[in-house]
């Protein structure tokens, strides 16, 4: 699994507890929090960026020793391994579109499926009262060469905020390199 912007690592822990391997690309400031959670609370073998560098930037070899590996954003160009699933929740729409587009290219090149949950353009979040001017998760469909299988809004937005603020999509990669073991 490739997770972009894992935050504290709680979602990754669910998959990792089931035996999956995970590569997390996130800001270095978030690494310590998620690494601590996954090691201390979930009991997983956590590979740091230093481990990855010590193993000559060989992601496959690093994953032989660790359940999860943390990489900073500037390493995304060095990721070429295939993933069954890529995940991003609530962070692509916080990036400028050029950066988000680079992640979408990575996902499209490496991942069989993509789960995306991000803000709807110019939606009011009801908490910070910030009017999002960033791109919408709906705009990803325009740049992804992946099939949109299903989309919708998050239940909490519908019930509590009464607006479809966060939109999710599940995409399937029709490319020839797509793996068929899901």
XYZ file of N, CA and C in Angstrom:
546
model
N 0.849 -1.183 0.000
C 0.000 0.000 0.000
C 0.887 1.235 0.000
N 0.506 2.212 -0.770
C 1.158 3.512 -0.782
C 0.182 4.495 -0.160
N 0.584 5.122 0.946
C -0.284 6.130 1.554
C 0.424 7.463 1.517
N -0.264 8.442 0.997
C 0.273 9.793 0.897
C -0.413 10.629 1.960
N 0.380 11.155 2.890
C -0.181 11.960 3.959
C -0.890 11.133 5.005
N -0.167 10.278 5.697
C -0.781 9.337 6.645
C -1.107 9.944 8.002
N -0.706 11.158 8.240
C -0.997 11.757 9.544
C -0.381 10.958 10.668
N -1.199 10.527 11.617
C -0.686 9.782 12.775
C -0.553 8.288 12.508
N -0.969 7.826 11.341
C -0.778 6.424 10.978
C -1.900 5.480 11.362
N -3.014 6.004 11.815
C -4.105 5.138 12.279
C -4.716 4.312 11.156
N -4.904 4.889 9.978
C -5.449 4.132 8.858
C -4.453 3.066 8.406
N -3.183 3.435 8.317
C -2.148 2.472 7.924
C -2.108 1.295 8.894
N -2.312 1.554 10.164
C -2.266 0.489 11.178
C -3.304 -0.598 10.884
N -4.462 -0.208 10.380
C -5.509 -1.185 10.054
C -5.030 -2.174 8.992
N -4.404 -1.662 7.953
C -3.906 -2.511 6.882
C -2.682 -3.313 7.324
N -1.822 -2.670 8.064
C -0.587 -3.319 8.499
C -0.866 -4.463 9.463
N -1.880 -4.319 10.286
C -2.258 -5.389 11.216
C -2.735 -6.634 10.466
N -3.169 -6.456 9.230
C -3.641 -7.569 8.403
C -2.525 -8.156 7.540
N -1.282 -7.697 7.757
C -0.138 -8.270 7.049
C 0.312 -7.520 5.818
N -0.298 -6.395 5.516
C 0.121 -5.603 4.362
C 1.464 -4.933 4.659
N 2.135 -4.524 3.614
C 3.333 -3.687 3.717
C 2.913 -2.311 3.243
N 3.520 -1.271 3.801
C 3.065 0.080 3.500
C 4.240 1.030 3.332
N 4.151 1.882 2.333
C 5.082 2.990 2.144
C 4.278 4.253 2.395
N 4.753 5.048 3.336
C 4.068 6.289 3.673
C 4.933 7.457 3.238
N 4.350 8.321 2.421
C 5.015 9.552 2.005
C 4.305 10.686 2.716
N 5.050 11.391 3.558
C 4.445 12.476 4.325
C 5.525 13.487 4.677
N 5.095 14.626 5.169
C 6.041 15.648 5.613
C 6.849 15.110 6.785
N 8.143 15.400 6.827
C 8.982 14.864 7.907
C 8.468 15.173 9.306
N 7.814 16.294 9.495
C 7.267 16.641 10.799
C 6.202 15.666 11.282
N 5.566 14.985 10.372
C 4.536 14.004 10.729
C 5.120 12.618 10.962
N 6.328 12.377 10.473
C 6.923 11.045 10.589
C 7.014 10.579 12.035
N 7.545 11.417 12.913
C 7.781 10.995 14.298
C 6.488 10.562 14.982
N 5.442 11.311 14.778
C 4.155 10.998 15.404
C 3.629 9.647 14.919
N 3.618 9.440 13.617
C 3.103 8.192 13.049
C 4.025 7.021 13.367
N 5.327 7.241 13.304
C 6.267 6.162 13.615
C 6.086 5.692 15.047
N 5.931 6.626 15.964
C 5.723 6.269 17.371
C 4.438 5.462 17.523
N 3.356 5.949 16.929
C 2.068 5.255 17.030
C 2.169 3.835 16.472
N 2.745 3.678 15.290
C 2.797 2.361 14.651
C 3.721 1.394 15.388
N 4.777 1.927 15.976
C 5.704 1.069 16.723
C 5.152 0.737 18.108
N 4.788 1.765 18.857
C 4.395 1.595 20.256
C 2.983 1.021 20.401
N 2.050 1.543 19.645
C 0.652 1.128 19.812
C 0.273 -0.077 18.954
N 0.879 -0.185 17.777
C 0.497 -1.280 16.883
C 1.551 -2.397 16.847
N 2.721 -2.153 17.438
C 3.751 -3.183 17.514
C 4.363 -3.564 16.175
N 4.452 -2.626 15.275
C 4.954 -2.905 13.934
C 6.431 -2.542 13.783
N 7.075 -3.163 12.805
C 8.478 -2.847 12.490
C 8.476 -1.628 11.576
N 9.010 -0.521 12.085
C 8.937 0.762 11.398
C 10.292 1.130 10.808
N 10.307 1.362 9.500
C 11.512 1.800 8.812
C 11.487 3.299 8.608
N 12.553 3.938 9.013
C 12.662 5.388 8.877
C 13.321 5.746 7.546
N 13.351 7.016 7.258
C 14.038 7.501 6.059
C 15.526 7.134 6.134
N 16.100 7.181 7.322
C 17.514 6.815 7.491
C 17.738 5.342 7.137
N 16.819 4.472 7.539
C 16.930 3.053 7.164
C 16.927 2.899 5.640
N 16.021 3.594 5.006
C 15.898 3.562 3.548
C 17.198 4.031 2.881
N 17.756 5.118 3.384
C 19.011 5.630 2.827
C 20.158 4.650 3.056
N 20.199 4.039 4.249
C 21.257 3.059 4.558
C 21.166 1.814 3.683
N 19.988 1.545 3.151
C 19.807 0.396 2.259
C 19.822 0.851 0.791
N 20.578 1.923 0.544
C 20.823 2.444 -0.811
C 19.555 2.797 -1.585
N 18.584 3.347 -0.870
C 17.313 3.766 -1.483
C 16.619 2.615 -2.207
N 16.822 1.416 -1.702
C 16.192 0.229 -2.282
C 14.924 -0.059 -1.485
N 13.791 0.367 -2.024
C 12.523 0.250 -1.308
C 12.129 -1.203 -1.094
N 12.335 -2.025 -2.097
C 11.993 -3.440 -1.970
C 12.798 -4.094 -0.846
N 14.071 -3.811 -0.775
C 14.933 -4.369 0.276
C 14.530 -3.817 1.649
N 14.208 -2.544 1.711
C 13.800 -1.936 2.982
C 12.538 -2.614 3.507
N 11.610 -2.929 2.614
C 10.364 -3.587 3.027
C 10.574 -5.047 3.428
N 11.720 -5.619 3.109
C 12.041 -6.960 3.602
C 12.287 -6.937 5.107
N 12.780 -5.810 5.616
C 13.115 -5.674 7.032
C 12.021 -5.007 7.860
N 11.168 -4.232 7.205
C 10.180 -3.417 7.928
C 8.776 -3.619 7.358
N 7.765 -3.413 8.218
C 6.367 -3.476 7.794
C 5.953 -2.199 7.066
N 6.522 -1.104 7.496
C 6.174 0.208 6.951
C 7.457 1.035 6.824
N 7.529 1.830 5.760
C 8.681 2.696 5.523
C 8.164 4.109 5.306
N 8.798 5.051 5.968
C 8.428 6.459 5.847
C 9.400 7.189 4.928
N 8.843 7.889 3.950
C 9.656 8.661 3.018
C 9.158 10.106 2.975
N 10.074 11.053 2.782
C 9.658 12.445 2.621
C 9.177 12.689 1.184
N 8.478 13.778 0.959
C 7.927 14.054 -0.372
C 8.958 14.087 -1.501
N 10.167 14.530 -1.215
C 11.155 14.640 -2.286
C 11.642 13.277 -2.795
N 11.247 12.191 -2.158
C 11.624 10.851 -2.621
C 10.586 10.232 -3.557
N 9.475 10.926 -3.796
C 8.411 10.314 -4.600
C 8.872 9.971 -6.016
N 9.836 10.706 -6.547
C 10.347 10.415 -7.885
C 11.130 9.104 -7.924
N 11.545 8.594 -6.769
C 12.327 7.355 -6.691
C 11.459 6.124 -6.412
N 10.162 6.309 -6.367
C 9.260 5.188 -6.098
C 8.779 4.612 -7.430
N 9.131 3.338 -7.660
C 8.758 2.687 -8.919
C 8.091 1.334 -8.702
N 8.043 0.882 -7.461
C 7.467 -0.431 -7.149
C 5.957 -0.405 -7.367
N 5.376 -1.558 -7.722
C 3.921 -1.615 -7.887
C 3.212 -1.746 -6.533
N 2.062 -1.113 -6.429
C 1.240 -1.175 -5.222
C -0.151 -1.665 -5.593
N -0.753 -2.420 -4.708
C -2.135 -2.837 -4.913
C -3.083 -1.667 -4.695
N -2.737 -0.790 -3.757
C -3.633 0.290 -3.367
C -2.842 1.530 -2.991
N -3.302 2.673 -3.469
C -2.788 3.971 -3.023
C -3.928 4.666 -2.284
N -3.577 5.390 -1.233
C -4.574 6.062 -0.400
C -4.146 7.501 -0.167
N -5.109 8.401 -0.272
C -4.892 9.766 0.184
C -6.188 10.271 0.783
N -6.099 10.764 2.011
C -7.258 11.358 2.655
C -6.915 12.750 3.154
N -7.645 13.694 2.652
C -7.633 15.070 3.140
C -6.298 15.800 3.051
N -5.486 15.489 2.045
C -4.271 16.292 1.915
C -3.943 16.700 0.484
N -4.362 15.966 -0.529
C -4.061 16.382 -1.899
C -4.647 17.755 -2.195
N -5.844 18.014 -1.710
C -6.484 19.301 -1.993
C -5.869 20.448 -1.195
N -4.983 20.133 -0.250
C -4.267 21.177 0.490
C -2.993 21.595 -0.239
N -2.583 20.810 -1.231
C -1.363 21.091 -1.985
C -1.693 21.977 -3.172
N -0.651 22.635 -3.716
C -0.914 23.318 -4.979
C -1.109 22.239 -6.044
N -1.790 22.589 -7.118
C -2.191 21.579 -8.084
C -0.994 20.883 -8.732
N 0.114 21.598 -8.927
C 1.300 20.983 -9.530
C 1.841 19.861 -8.642
N 1.894 20.086 -7.333
C 2.357 19.050 -6.399
C 1.367 17.887 -6.352
N 0.081 18.209 -6.277
C -0.943 17.160 -6.279
C -0.877 16.354 -7.571
N -0.649 17.023 -8.689
C -0.553 16.349 -9.985
C 0.637 15.386 -9.999
N 1.750 15.757 -9.371
C 2.918 14.858 -9.295
C 2.560 13.582 -8.517
N 1.812 13.728 -7.441
C 1.361 12.541 -6.688
C 0.385 11.705 -7.512
N -0.516 12.352 -8.224
C -1.463 11.622 -9.061
C -0.727 10.838 -10.149
N 0.330 11.419 -10.709
C 1.147 10.696 -11.695
C 1.807 9.482 -11.065
N 2.325 9.656 -9.855
C 2.941 8.531 -9.135
C 1.911 7.418 -8.914
N 0.747 7.783 -8.459
C -0.316 6.818 -8.192
C -0.701 6.088 -9.474
N -0.858 6.845 -10.540
C -1.254 6.255 -11.812
C -0.195 5.295 -12.344
N 1.085 5.613 -12.137
C 2.163 4.760 -12.638
C 2.371 3.508 -11.799
N 2.016 3.560 -10.508
C 2.414 2.468 -9.613
C 1.269 1.677 -8.996
N 0.053 2.176 -9.019
C -1.000 1.597 -8.189
C -2.159 1.026 -8.992
N -2.630 -0.099 -8.521
C -3.770 -0.757 -9.174
C -5.082 -0.064 -8.820
N -5.251 0.298 -7.545
C -6.437 1.010 -7.078
C -6.012 2.262 -6.327
N -6.906 3.244 -6.302
C -6.637 4.489 -5.594
C -7.903 4.895 -4.844
N -7.776 5.050 -3.510
C -8.864 5.589 -2.699
C -8.495 7.019 -2.345
N -9.390 7.934 -2.662
C -9.127 9.359 -2.474
C -10.311 9.966 -1.720
N -10.029 10.675 -0.637
C -11.053 11.412 0.099
C -10.502 12.810 0.325
N -11.016 13.768 -0.405
C -10.513 15.134 -0.325
C -11.648 16.127 -0.435
N -11.320 17.383 -0.196
C -12.327 18.421 -0.124
C -12.991 18.696 -1.466
N -14.206 19.118 -1.377
C -14.944 19.600 -2.533
C -14.614 21.080 -2.671
N -14.338 21.532 -3.854
C -13.881 22.897 -4.095
C -14.805 23.943 -3.481
N -14.174 24.878 -2.797
C -14.859 26.018 -2.189
C -15.940 25.617 -1.204
N -15.741 24.465 -0.580
C -16.688 24.038 0.438
C -16.319 24.641 1.784
N -17.288 25.011 2.549
C -17.055 25.559 3.879
C -16.928 24.411 4.848
N -15.871 24.396 5.658
C -15.652 23.235 6.516
C -16.397 23.289 7.838
N -17.056 24.382 8.162
C -17.894 24.444 9.348
C -17.138 24.542 10.661
N -15.861 24.259 10.660
C -15.072 24.305 11.888
C -14.164 25.529 11.874
N -13.281 25.585 10.896
C -12.361 26.722 10.819
C -12.973 27.857 10.013
N -14.109 27.598 9.391
C -14.797 28.551 8.531
C -13.893 29.016 7.396
N -13.038 28.121 6.948
C -12.131 28.416 5.847
C -12.809 28.052 4.537
N -12.865 28.978 3.638
C -13.443 28.714 2.330
C -12.333 28.203 1.421
N -12.319 26.905 1.148
C -11.252 26.287 0.367
C -11.200 26.853 -1.042
N -10.039 27.320 -1.430
C -9.841 27.815 -2.790
C -8.993 26.835 -3.583
N -8.585 25.763 -2.934
C -7.780 24.763 -3.600
C -8.632 24.002 -4.609
N -7.969 23.157 -5.344
C -8.663 22.321 -6.325
C -9.544 21.305 -5.617
N -10.479 20.799 -6.345
C -11.426 19.832 -5.814
C -10.975 18.420 -6.141
N -11.350 17.487 -5.284
C -11.040 16.092 -5.585
C -11.745 15.651 -6.865
N -12.806 16.319 -7.231
C -13.496 15.998 -8.483
C -12.624 16.329 -9.698
N -11.689 17.270 -9.529
C -10.802 17.635 -10.629
C -9.759 16.556 -10.911
N -9.541 15.645 -9.976
C -8.560 14.583 -10.198
C -8.983 13.690 -11.349
N -10.286 13.549 -11.540
C -10.786 12.717 -12.627
C -10.314 13.223 -13.984
N -10.064 14.517 -14.087
C -9.637 15.104 -15.354
C -8.195 14.746 -15.699
N -7.372 14.477 -14.700
C -5.956 14.206 -14.958
C -5.578 12.745 -14.758
N -6.405 11.991 -14.072
C -6.119 10.571 -13.860
C -6.596 9.752 -15.045
N -5.756 8.875 -15.505
C -6.173 7.931 -16.536
C -6.565 6.632 -15.840
N -7.479 6.766 -14.887
C -7.962 5.631 -14.113
C -9.484 5.674 -14.128
N -10.080 4.526 -14.043
C -11.541 4.415 -14.074
C -12.125 4.726 -12.697
N -13.043 5.672 -12.644
C -13.743 5.972 -11.400
C -14.798 4.893 -11.187
N -14.636 4.100 -10.140
C -15.559 2.997 -9.870
C -16.760 3.442 -9.050
N -16.512 4.303 -8.065
C -17.584 4.778 -7.189
C -17.124 6.086 -6.553
N -18.067 6.957 -6.257
C -17.747 8.191 -5.535
C -18.950 8.599 -4.703
N -18.704 9.484 -3.766
C -19.779 9.959 -2.898
C -19.224 10.970 -1.910
N -20.010 11.279 -0.899
C -19.574 12.215 0.134
C -19.470 11.484 1.457
N -18.688 12.055 2.351
C -18.531 11.407 3.649
C -19.801 11.588 4.480
N -20.129 10.588 5.255
C -21.334 10.580 6.066
C -21.338 11.724 7.078
N -20.197 11.990 7.702
C -20.158 13.048 8.718
C -20.479 14.406 8.116
N -19.997 14.681 6.902
C -20.310 15.952 6.257
C -21.805 16.068 5.985
N -22.369 15.001 5.511
C -23.779 15.008 5.171
C -24.644 15.200 6.418
N -24.304 14.488 7.509
C -25.112 14.560 8.723
C -24.873 15.823 9.547
N -23.591 16.164 9.751
C -23.277 17.245 10.686
C -23.127 18.606 10.018
N -22.497 18.643 8.858
C -22.282 19.921 8.194
C -23.371 20.240 7.183
N -24.107 19.213 6.799
C -25.216 19.342 5.858
C -24.758 19.825 4.480
N -23.477 19.582 4.167
C -22.953 19.890 2.838
C -22.024 18.750 2.412
N -21.939 18.483 1.136
C -21.000 17.444 0.671
C -19.584 18.004 0.564
N -18.971 18.248 1.713
C -17.662 18.897 1.731
C -16.542 17.968 1.290
N -16.493 16.762 1.856
C -15.458 15.816 1.456
C -16.045 14.804 0.491
N -15.367 14.645 -0.623
C -15.807 13.736 -1.670
C -14.800 12.598 -1.758
N -15.299 11.362 -1.809
C -14.390 10.236 -1.975
C -14.570 9.633 -3.362
N -13.519 8.990 -3.814
C -13.561 8.273 -5.078
C -12.696 7.035 -4.976
N -13.129 5.963 -5.595
C -12.332 4.749 -5.706
C -12.067 4.563 -7.193
N -10.797 4.541 -7.542
C -10.377 4.453 -8.930
C -9.678 3.122 -9.182
N -9.813 2.633 -10.403
C -9.120 1.407 -10.815
C -8.232 1.745 -12.002
N -7.009 1.258 -11.944
C -6.057 1.501 -13.012
C -6.247 0.451 -14.103
N -6.635 0.870 -15.310
C -6.828 -0.098 -16.396
C -5.538 -0.438 -17.128
N -4.423 0.144 -16.679
C -3.147 -0.016 -17.387
C -2.663 -1.449 -17.466
N -1.768 -1.719 -18.420
C -1.263 -3.076 -18.621
C -0.416 -3.590 -17.460
N 0.123 -2.706 -16.654
C 0.952 -3.128 -15.538
C 0.148 -3.375 -14.273
N -1.163 -3.205 -14.344
C -2.001 -3.419 -13.165
C -1.903 -4.863 -12.708
N -1.721 -5.030 -11.422
C -1.641 -6.384 -10.887
C -3.048 -6.890 -10.605
N -3.217 -8.177 -10.620
C -4.564 -8.740 -10.491
C -4.760 -9.545 -9.225
N -4.036 -9.234 -8.162
C -4.168 -10.040 -6.958
C -5.055 -9.414 -5.893
N -5.816 -8.396 -6.225
C -6.760 -7.826 -5.259
C -8.118 -8.467 -5.430
